[in-house]
Amino acid sequence: MKTNKKCKSVFFKYLISYIVLLLIPILVLSIVILNLFMDQSKKDLINDNINMLMQLQRIIDTDINELEKTVFQISINENLTPSLKYSDTYQKIEAIKVLDDYTLTNDSIYNTLYYFHDDDVIYSAFAVFSKKMFMESLYVFDKWDKQTLLHDLNNIERRKIYSTSSVFDLASHHKLIAFLYPVPLTSKSPYASVAFFINEKSILKKANDDILSHAGNIIILDENNRVITSLSNNISDYLLEAFVSSNNFNHSGYMNIFFEKENYILLYVKSEKTNLTYLSYVPENTSLKNISAVRRILIPGYLFIFLLGLLTIYIFLHLSYNPIKKLKIFTEKISGDNNTEKNEIQAIQTAISNINSANEKLGRKIKNSKNALKEYLLLSLIKGEITTVEEFNQKGKELGIKFTGSYYLSAVFDLSNETKKNKYEIIEYLEENLPGDIEGYGKKSPRKNHLIFLFGLKNPNKTNLKELFNSIQILLEEKKYISCTIGVGKVYKDISKIVNSYFEALISYDYKFIKGNIQIIYYSDINKVMPDISWYPKKELNQLSFHIKTGNMENTNKSFKLIIDKINNVDMPFIMSRCIYFDIINIITKVMQEINFNHKDFINEFYNEIFISDFKSVEELVEIVMKTCNKLSEHIAAHIESHNYNLKDDMLRYIDKNYLYYDFSINSMAKELNISPSYVSRYFKDHMKMTIIEYVANLRIEKSKKLLASTFETVSSIVQSIGYSDTSSFIKKFKQTTGFTPGQYRKFYSSK
């Protein structure tokens, strides 16, 4: 029963996985369709409102065009000429009738007013009014004061529109829109003005119910973006400011605006003929009204698809699962593991894992034993325990190694430090890629990153050893990305002499300290005669010591380079180069002691770098020593610079305090200041432009001059008091300096 439960648990685990895979595309598809529908609904809403505004714009443009035609007709009507100002009552009545006819012919016009510039009366379609009566009794002008009204009537040059908030009819209580035109319409010097008062409702009636059903609100703006009229009095100043500040002067378009926690779509159309702008704004969620209808269609469809997919998945999964169940029974039978707590997949994984582990263990045992036997066999040959090629071939038969040639040699490979590759892999790679007439077998060396190779040659006269080892070096670099240094011993005919070739290879390898890294060094090329040591760079070493003491990095580098050039120009064993290297270390150590250099961190770093670094060539040796010499020079220079900051004052204070003592000396001064006497003398002369002896002598002469002039002490007493031990030498020095003897000087200055 437990097995069945486990089987079902795995079955339903996959069933749930496939159901999730089925749901993902259904959900993604639903989201995509809804988003597409929402986008299309929004586009439809925008297009409908733009079309509505364009339709309204065309209607009003037509009405304004009719008004302008009426203005033209008024300008050419003989009953409305400027002579009307001086005509009788009959002619004025005729003028009123003409204006009434124009008013009746256009159902948009509520009243037509006609005014001659600087006249006292205003003509309308109903009567003639005085200006005062017109402005105070007939209409209320909220935002159109008397002065502005009179100014506009007398000076109008082009069409001007006044909104519903500016004109109010007291009789009908209607809000009116005023369209003011000059007469003639296109004249630069009009003589009259005509004003059409249009009822606000008559304009909006032009828009049919189908148009108004699309709009939340309709606003008409003049060319200065001031409101002329609107469908609703509830006008959002924020939305108007947003539109005006956008500086959007396109013919038509829309904007998205966030207002009162809701997204609005602000649509606009601008008339090119009249420069009027028509605005409409609706909440964006208006476009979502049809989503519920789409959902009612999609949900049953998706539910049907889901159920059909679920049934299909169950049937095919049930058919596909039977082979897995049978495979579990088979693996349990083979492995003998009847653990009922494992399901089919776990049982198969366990069986495969056990088989793989067993194979890996067996492979490692075989490989390790083969490598160990091979290492032992090659070591026995190097140690001289195997003396014939037949004995070697017999012992190596099971390992698959043998020598068929009659000549033998050994080579030592020093791989680059950075390689982390398995040494046995490198040995195997080289053994497999040797030329056909060369046999070679390698083993690891006790030295880190070292390999030992033994080679068998059929005919050494036909084998170019340099080409062979050059090809091996290139092979390792190009295929395994390993740089190496190779030491090569001589070729021997007797296999028992291969031990000699091995030691020769080691000696050749040691010469890389002279020849450099990444080289192939042949024992036959080594000069084994000890060189003449008369060239020993004693002078250069002394100069190096001096420049390090003074902290002169440039001269330190020059001296060090001279020493290295001498080493490179003489063919010598690497051990002699090491001796010179340790002489340089000894110089550095002495310099640190002489200047009382007590930087423990630097000293520890220096000795660690010198004695722990694993340098393998002259280049590495030069780099390490040059680096440490420069570090020491830099520290000394910084130490001297810091110390020199107050050194001059310290020297002068010491001299001033001690120059009167006969035992005053440069050595005692250097000891007091904790620096060398030679450095004290050199520093003082550099900064004072005279020696310490000259400076002290001048001080003593000046002191004696004061004592001679101000006291009656004897010359010998004065000489002792200023630090001189010999009176005659003082008198001689005094006369050289002042031109007088001490007695003459006292007599001369005492008389003053």
Short mmCIF file of C-alpha atoms in Angstrom, two decimals, residues 209-451:
data_model
loop_
_atom_site.label_atom_id
_atom_site.label_comp_id
_atom_site.label_asym_id
_atom_site.label_seq_id
_atom_site.Cartn_x
_atom_site.Cartn_y
_atom_site.Cartn_z
CA ASP A 209 -27.55 64.45 -28.54
CA ASP A 210 -25.28 61.87 -30.14
CA ILE A 211 -22.35 64.31 -29.89
CA LEU A 212 -23.06 65.30 -26.31
CA SER A 213 -23.34 61.67 -25.16
CA HIS A 214 -19.62 61.17 -25.74
CA ALA A 215 -18.42 64.19 -23.78
CA GLY A 216 -17.99 64.69 -20.07
CA ASN A 217 -17.86 68.44 -20.63
CA ILE A 218 -17.26 70.69 -23.64
CA ILE A 219 -15.36 73.99 -23.33
CA ILE A 220 -14.80 76.54 -26.08
CA LEU A 221 -11.72 78.81 -25.77
CA ASP A 222 -10.93 81.95 -27.72
CA GLU A 223 -7.59 82.54 -29.42
CA ASN A 224 -6.14 83.73 -26.07
CA ASN A 225 -7.28 80.51 -24.36
CA ARG A 226 -10.03 82.28 -22.41
CA VAL A 227 -13.30 80.43 -21.84
CA ILE A 228 -16.11 81.55 -24.16
CA THR A 229 -18.70 78.99 -23.06
CA SER A 230 -19.00 75.43 -21.78
CA LEU A 231 -21.48 72.59 -21.66
CA SER A 232 -21.23 72.48 -17.85
CA ASN A 233 -20.53 75.33 -15.46
CA ASN A 234 -18.28 72.98 -13.48
CA ILE A 235 -15.02 73.88 -15.22
CA SER A 236 -11.73 72.66 -13.70
CA ASP A 237 -9.18 75.47 -13.59
CA TYR A 238 -6.48 72.85 -13.02
CA LEU A 239 -7.27 71.07 -16.31
CA LEU A 240 -7.35 74.37 -18.21
CA GLU A 241 -4.01 75.43 -16.73
CA ALA A 242 -2.53 72.03 -17.61
CA PHE A 243 -3.63 72.45 -21.23
CA VAL A 244 -2.44 76.06 -21.54
CA SER A 245 0.94 75.30 -19.91
CA SER A 246 1.51 72.36 -22.30
CA ASN A 247 1.91 74.87 -25.20
CA ASN A 248 0.24 72.32 -27.44
CA PHE A 249 -0.66 74.10 -30.67
CA ASN A 250 -1.43 71.06 -32.85
CA HIS A 251 -4.67 70.94 -34.80
CA SER A 252 -6.03 68.12 -32.60
CA GLY A 253 -4.86 65.66 -29.98
CA TYR A 254 -5.17 64.55 -26.39
CA MET A 255 -3.33 64.66 -23.04
CA ASN A 256 -3.33 62.38 -19.99
CA ILE A 257 -3.81 64.35 -16.74
CA PHE A 258 -4.05 63.11 -13.17
CA PHE A 259 -6.62 65.15 -11.28
CA GLU A 260 -8.53 64.58 -8.02
CA LYS A 261 -7.13 61.04 -7.60
CA GLU A 262 -8.29 60.02 -11.06
CA ASN A 263 -6.79 59.86 -14.54
CA TYR A 264 -8.48 62.08 -17.13
CA ILE A 265 -8.15 62.22 -20.90
CA LEU A 266 -8.16 65.85 -22.09
CA LEU A 267 -9.02 66.10 -25.81
CA TYR A 268 -8.75 69.21 -27.95
CA VAL A 269 -9.43 70.45 -31.48
CA LYS A 270 -8.30 73.83 -32.74
CA SER A 271 -9.98 75.62 -35.66
CA GLU A 272 -7.56 76.95 -38.23
CA LYS A 273 -10.17 79.41 -39.54
CA THR A 274 -11.41 80.95 -36.30
CA ASN A 275 -8.51 80.07 -33.90
CA LEU A 276 -11.10 78.80 -31.41
CA THR A 277 -10.17 75.75 -29.34
CA TYR A 278 -12.68 73.06 -28.39
CA LEU A 279 -11.90 70.99 -25.28
CA SER A 280 -13.47 67.89 -23.80
CA TYR A 281 -12.31 65.85 -20.83
CA VAL A 282 -13.55 62.46 -19.64
CA PRO A 283 -12.36 60.05 -16.92
CA GLU A 284 -10.09 57.35 -18.30
CA ASN A 285 -12.10 54.60 -16.58
CA THR A 286 -14.93 55.38 -19.03
CA SER A 287 -13.06 53.16 -21.46
CA LEU A 288 -13.34 50.24 -19.03
CA LYS A 289 -17.15 50.03 -19.08
CA ASN A 290 -17.13 47.33 -21.75
CA ILE A 291 -14.58 45.11 -19.95
CA SER A 292 -17.27 43.30 -17.93
CA ALA A 293 -18.95 42.20 -21.16
CA VAL A 294 -15.67 40.82 -22.45
CA ARG A 295 -15.12 38.95 -19.19
CA ARG A 296 -18.53 37.29 -19.48
CA ILE A 297 -17.42 35.91 -22.86
CA LEU A 298 -13.83 34.96 -21.95
CA ILE A 299 -14.37 33.19 -18.61
CA PRO A 300 -16.61 30.33 -19.90
CA GLY A 301 -14.29 29.86 -22.90
CA TYR A 302 -11.16 29.64 -20.76
CA LEU A 303 -12.92 27.30 -18.32
CA PHE A 304 -13.80 24.93 -21.17
CA ILE A 305 -10.20 25.01 -22.49
CA PHE A 306 -8.84 24.35 -18.99
CA LEU A 307 -11.09 21.33 -18.35
CA LEU A 308 -10.34 19.87 -21.77
CA GLY A 309 -6.59 20.34 -21.22
CA LEU A 310 -6.82 18.81 -17.74
CA LEU A 311 -8.51 15.69 -19.07
CA THR A 312 -5.95 15.34 -21.88
CA ILE A 313 -3.03 15.75 -19.46
CA TYR A 314 -4.41 13.11 -17.10
CA ILE A 315 -4.88 10.51 -19.85
CA PHE A 316 -1.44 10.97 -21.47
CA LEU A 317 0.36 11.20 -18.11
CA HIS A 318 -1.26 7.96 -16.97
CA LEU A 319 -0.12 6.20 -20.18
CA SER A 320 3.44 7.64 -19.92
CA TYR A 321 3.89 6.76 -16.26
CA ASN A 322 3.56 2.97 -16.59
CA PRO A 323 7.10 2.47 -18.10
CA ILE A 324 8.61 4.40 -15.16
CA LYS A 325 6.84 2.14 -12.69
CA LYS A 326 8.14 -0.96 -14.48
CA LEU A 327 11.69 0.48 -14.51
CA LYS A 328 11.53 0.92 -10.74
CA ILE A 329 10.63 -2.71 -10.22
CA PHE A 330 13.54 -3.71 -12.48
CA THR A 331 16.13 -1.54 -10.66
CA GLU A 332 14.97 -2.80 -7.26
CA LYS A 333 15.39 -6.37 -8.48
CA ILE A 334 18.96 -5.70 -9.68
CA SER A 335 20.12 -3.66 -6.69
CA GLY A 336 18.24 -5.70 -4.10
CA ASP A 337 16.96 -2.45 -2.53
CA ASN A 338 13.26 -2.84 -1.75
CA ASN A 339 12.91 0.34 0.29
CA THR A 340 9.20 1.12 0.09
CA GLU A 341 9.77 4.69 1.29
CA LYS A 342 11.32 5.62 -2.08
CA ASN A 343 9.24 6.51 -5.08
CA GLU A 344 10.07 5.44 -8.64
CA ILE A 345 12.36 8.36 -9.49
CA GLN A 346 14.30 8.12 -6.22
CA ALA A 347 14.74 4.36 -6.65
CA ILE A 348 16.14 4.78 -10.18
CA GLN A 349 18.43 7.64 -9.07
CA THR A 350 19.77 5.53 -6.18
CA ALA A 351 20.50 2.57 -8.45
CA ILE A 352 22.29 4.70 -11.08
CA SER A 353 24.25 6.55 -8.37
CA ASN A 354 25.41 3.28 -6.77
CA ILE A 355 26.56 1.89 -10.12
CA ASN A 356 28.40 5.13 -10.99
CA SER A 357 30.11 5.30 -7.57
CA ALA A 358 31.29 1.71 -7.88
CA ASN A 359 32.71 2.37 -11.36
CA GLU A 360 34.52 5.53 -10.22
CA LYS A 361 36.09 3.76 -7.24
CA LEU A 362 37.27 0.92 -9.44
CA GLY A 363 38.68 3.35 -12.02
CA ARG A 364 40.57 5.34 -9.35
CA LYS A 365 42.06 2.18 -7.85
CA ILE A 366 43.26 0.98 -11.24
CA LYS A 367 44.69 4.37 -12.22
CA ASN A 368 46.35 5.01 -8.84
CA SER A 369 47.93 1.60 -8.74
CA LYS A 370 49.21 2.01 -12.31
CA ASN A 371 50.67 5.47 -11.59
CA ALA A 372 52.25 4.26 -8.36
CA LEU A 373 53.85 1.24 -10.10
CA LYS A 374 55.10 3.46 -12.91
CA GLU A 375 56.59 5.97 -10.42
CA TYR A 376 58.36 3.16 -8.57
CA LEU A 377 59.74 1.64 -11.77
CA LEU A 378 61.15 4.96 -13.06
CA LEU A 379 62.59 5.79 -9.61
CA SER A 380 64.33 2.42 -9.51
CA LEU A 381 65.89 3.20 -12.90
CA ILE A 382 67.09 6.64 -11.72
CA LYS A 383 68.55 5.17 -8.51
CA GLY A 384 70.53 2.64 -10.55
CA GLU A 385 68.65 -0.39 -9.22
CA ILE A 386 67.80 -1.43 -12.80
CA THR A 387 70.93 -1.94 -14.90
CA THR A 388 69.66 -3.41 -18.19
CA VAL A 389 67.02 -2.40 -20.67
CA GLU A 390 65.68 -5.96 -20.71
CA GLU A 391 65.03 -5.84 -16.96
CA PHE A 392 63.24 -2.49 -17.34
CA ASN A 393 61.09 -3.72 -20.22
CA GLN A 394 60.19 -6.90 -18.34
CA LYS A 395 59.02 -4.96 -15.25
CA GLY A 396 57.19 -2.38 -17.34
CA LYS A 397 55.39 -4.88 -19.56
CA GLU A 398 52.19 -4.92 -17.51
CA LEU A 399 52.26 -1.11 -17.32
CA GLY A 400 52.65 -0.78 -21.09
CA ILE A 401 56.04 0.99 -20.98
CA LYS A 402 59.31 -0.10 -22.59
CA PHE A 403 62.40 1.22 -24.36
CA THR A 404 63.16 -0.10 -27.84
CA GLY A 405 66.00 2.34 -28.56
CA SER A 406 69.67 2.00 -27.55
CA TYR A 407 70.41 5.52 -26.27
CA TYR A 408 69.04 7.25 -23.16
CA LEU A 409 68.93 10.64 -21.50
CA SER A 410 67.07 12.48 -18.72
CA ALA A 411 65.41 15.90 -18.53
CA VAL A 412 63.97 17.96 -15.68
CA PHE A 413 60.88 20.17 -16.31
CA ASP A 414 60.12 23.15 -14.05
CA LEU A 415 56.49 24.15 -14.71
CA SER A 416 55.26 27.68 -14.13
CA ASN A 417 54.19 28.39 -10.54
CA GLU A 418 50.71 29.45 -11.55
CA THR A 419 49.74 26.10 -13.09
CA LYS A 420 47.12 24.17 -11.15
CA LYS A 421 46.78 21.33 -13.66
CA ASN A 422 47.09 17.70 -12.63
CA LYS A 423 50.73 16.59 -13.06
CA TYR A 424 49.72 13.11 -14.24
CA GLU A 425 47.59 14.68 -16.98
CA ILE A 426 50.58 16.72 -18.20
CA ILE A 427 52.85 13.62 -18.12
CA GLU A 428 50.28 11.57 -20.04
CA TYR A 429 49.82 14.38 -22.58
CA LEU A 430 53.59 14.63 -23.25
CA GLU A 431 54.03 10.86 -23.51
CA GLU A 432 51.26 10.64 -26.10
CA ASN A 433 52.53 13.55 -28.23
CA LEU A 434 56.26 12.72 -28.58
CA PRO A 435 57.62 12.12 -32.12
CA GLY A 436 57.29 8.55 -33.38
CA ASP A 437 60.97 7.58 -32.98
CA ILE A 438 61.20 8.99 -29.41
CA GLU A 439 60.07 7.08 -26.30
CA GLY A 440 59.62 8.99 -23.06
CA TYR A 441 58.13 8.36 -19.64
CA GLY A 442 57.65 10.88 -16.85
CA LYS A 443 57.17 10.96 -13.09
CA LYS A 444 56.55 13.61 -10.46
CA SER A 445 59.53 15.08 -8.63
CA PRO A 446 59.75 15.81 -4.88
CA ARG A 447 60.29 19.44 -5.90
CA LYS A 448 57.13 21.51 -6.32
CA ASN A 449 55.95 21.81 -9.97
CA HIS A 450 58.86 19.62 -11.17
CA LEU A 451 58.64 16.65 -13.55
#
